Amino acid sequence: MSLTGKHILSCDLFDRDMLEELFLLADLLQPVARGHRVCRVLEGAVLGSLFFEASTRTRLSFDSAFLRLGGAVSDTTGVTVTSITKGESLADTSRVVSGYFDVLVVRHPDEQAVHEIASATHVPVLNGGNGGGEHPTQALLDLYTLRSEFARMGKSLKGSRIALIGDLRHGRTVHSLLRLLSLYEGLSIVCVSPPSLPMPRELLDRAARCGHRIEETDNASVGLKDADVVYATRIQKERFTSTETAFDYSADFRVDGALVNGVCKPEVVIMHPLPRDSTAGANDLSNDLDQDVRLAIFRQTDAGIPTRMALFASVLGVAHQVGSSLRDADWYRPKYIGPNDAPFYSLQ
Ligand code: NCD
């Protein structure tokens, strides 16, 4: 199925063929994302970026992807700066801004809002995170990262053990990721969370129906045992209802060097959608793994650019032009982006 003109609201849209096609395009765009080549297939196009909820990396990542394809970007952030505070409906806002832009990226704290916006426009809408629902572009970049980590090690996804740990109830990135992983074969997926913050049952049942081995545990040492991948998430306190607390989110859920070295496979890939909560007592992914080459978190954020470029080029129907439009870039880029980047991850 072609993605041209489509809204990207949920990972349910994708099948394996579409993912393969998208990731091949992302590979082609990788040198553009890394600043080695130039591609202007979106020259003249304008992105409307509507963020009704906090974001730094996702908004900037969408912006950078669009700009690097030669497009222009117009951003609005926060509900208070929009006409919604004057009582405007989402449908009206959607139709209005659709007259200004060629594609919209929307993040909203209400799960339904992005669907309301999409149903009021034929301009493609990309979901940049809808409450505790989904975050499809994050899951696409996570899967893209996972595939390249496994390819580098000569490992196949089939049969691997993937541990998702943290707030699996409110974390929209893991909801989308589990949907995509369900499209693959023979995975062992273990959900590690306190009993109060489990992965939604419907998503677990669906993955099980796809033939995956599903486990749930509140014991991190048990869940991460022999893991090929650990995907940690932040506790999403901002999504808690007034009666929810994180009373059972203890230090046992902290992913640190001792836990990883103690129980995971030696070549484990450690992932997190970021931001990680580095404040004392947050029990998120620890900083003591920062110099560990198995930590893929910044390879994930970097992968957001080619992945989102591939999506933009696809929904705007110019994917077929990418190959013939590439040319070399001449500006300076450092050999490594960050001081802790792995030796195998140089820009040159
Ligand atoms: C995530 C999100 O907003 O859902 N961040 C992101 O987009 N990379 C995860 C989070 O906020 O914990």
Short mmCIF file of C-alpha atoms and ligand atoms in Angstrom, two decimals, residues 57-58 107 135 138 172-173 234 236 273-275, ligand 1:
data_model
loop_
_atom_site.label_atom_id
_atom_site.label_comp_id
_atom_site.label_asym_id
_atom_site.label_seq_id
_atom_site.Cartn_x
_atom_site.Cartn_y
_atom_site.Cartn_z
CA ARG A 57 13.36 16.19 20.74
CA THR A 58 10.30 15.01 18.83
CA ARG A 107 1.04 16.17 19.54
CA HIS A 135 3.71 7.48 19.32
CA GLN A 138 9.03 6.93 17.82
CA ARG A 172 2.79 5.52 24.53
CA THR A 173 6.14 4.63 22.92
CA ARG A 234 10.22 6.92 32.12
CA GLN A 236 4.71 9.13 33.14
CA PRO A 273 12.84 6.87 24.00
CA LEU A 274 14.14 9.75 26.19
CA PRO A 275 13.86 11.96 28.10
C1 NCD B 1 8.38 10.14 24.82
C2 NCD B 1 6.98 10.69 24.68
O1 NCD B 1 6.81 11.90 24.58
O2 NCD B 1 6.10 9.86 24.67
N1 NCD B 1 9.38 10.99 24.41
C3 NCD B 1 9.65 11.11 23.09
O3 NCD B 1 8.84 11.54 22.31
N2 NCD B 1 10.84 10.63 22.68
C4 NCD B 1 8.65 9.47 26.08
C5 NCD B 1 8.45 10.21 27.38
O4 NCD B 1 8.03 11.35 27.44
O5 NCD B 1 8.75 9.58 28.40
#
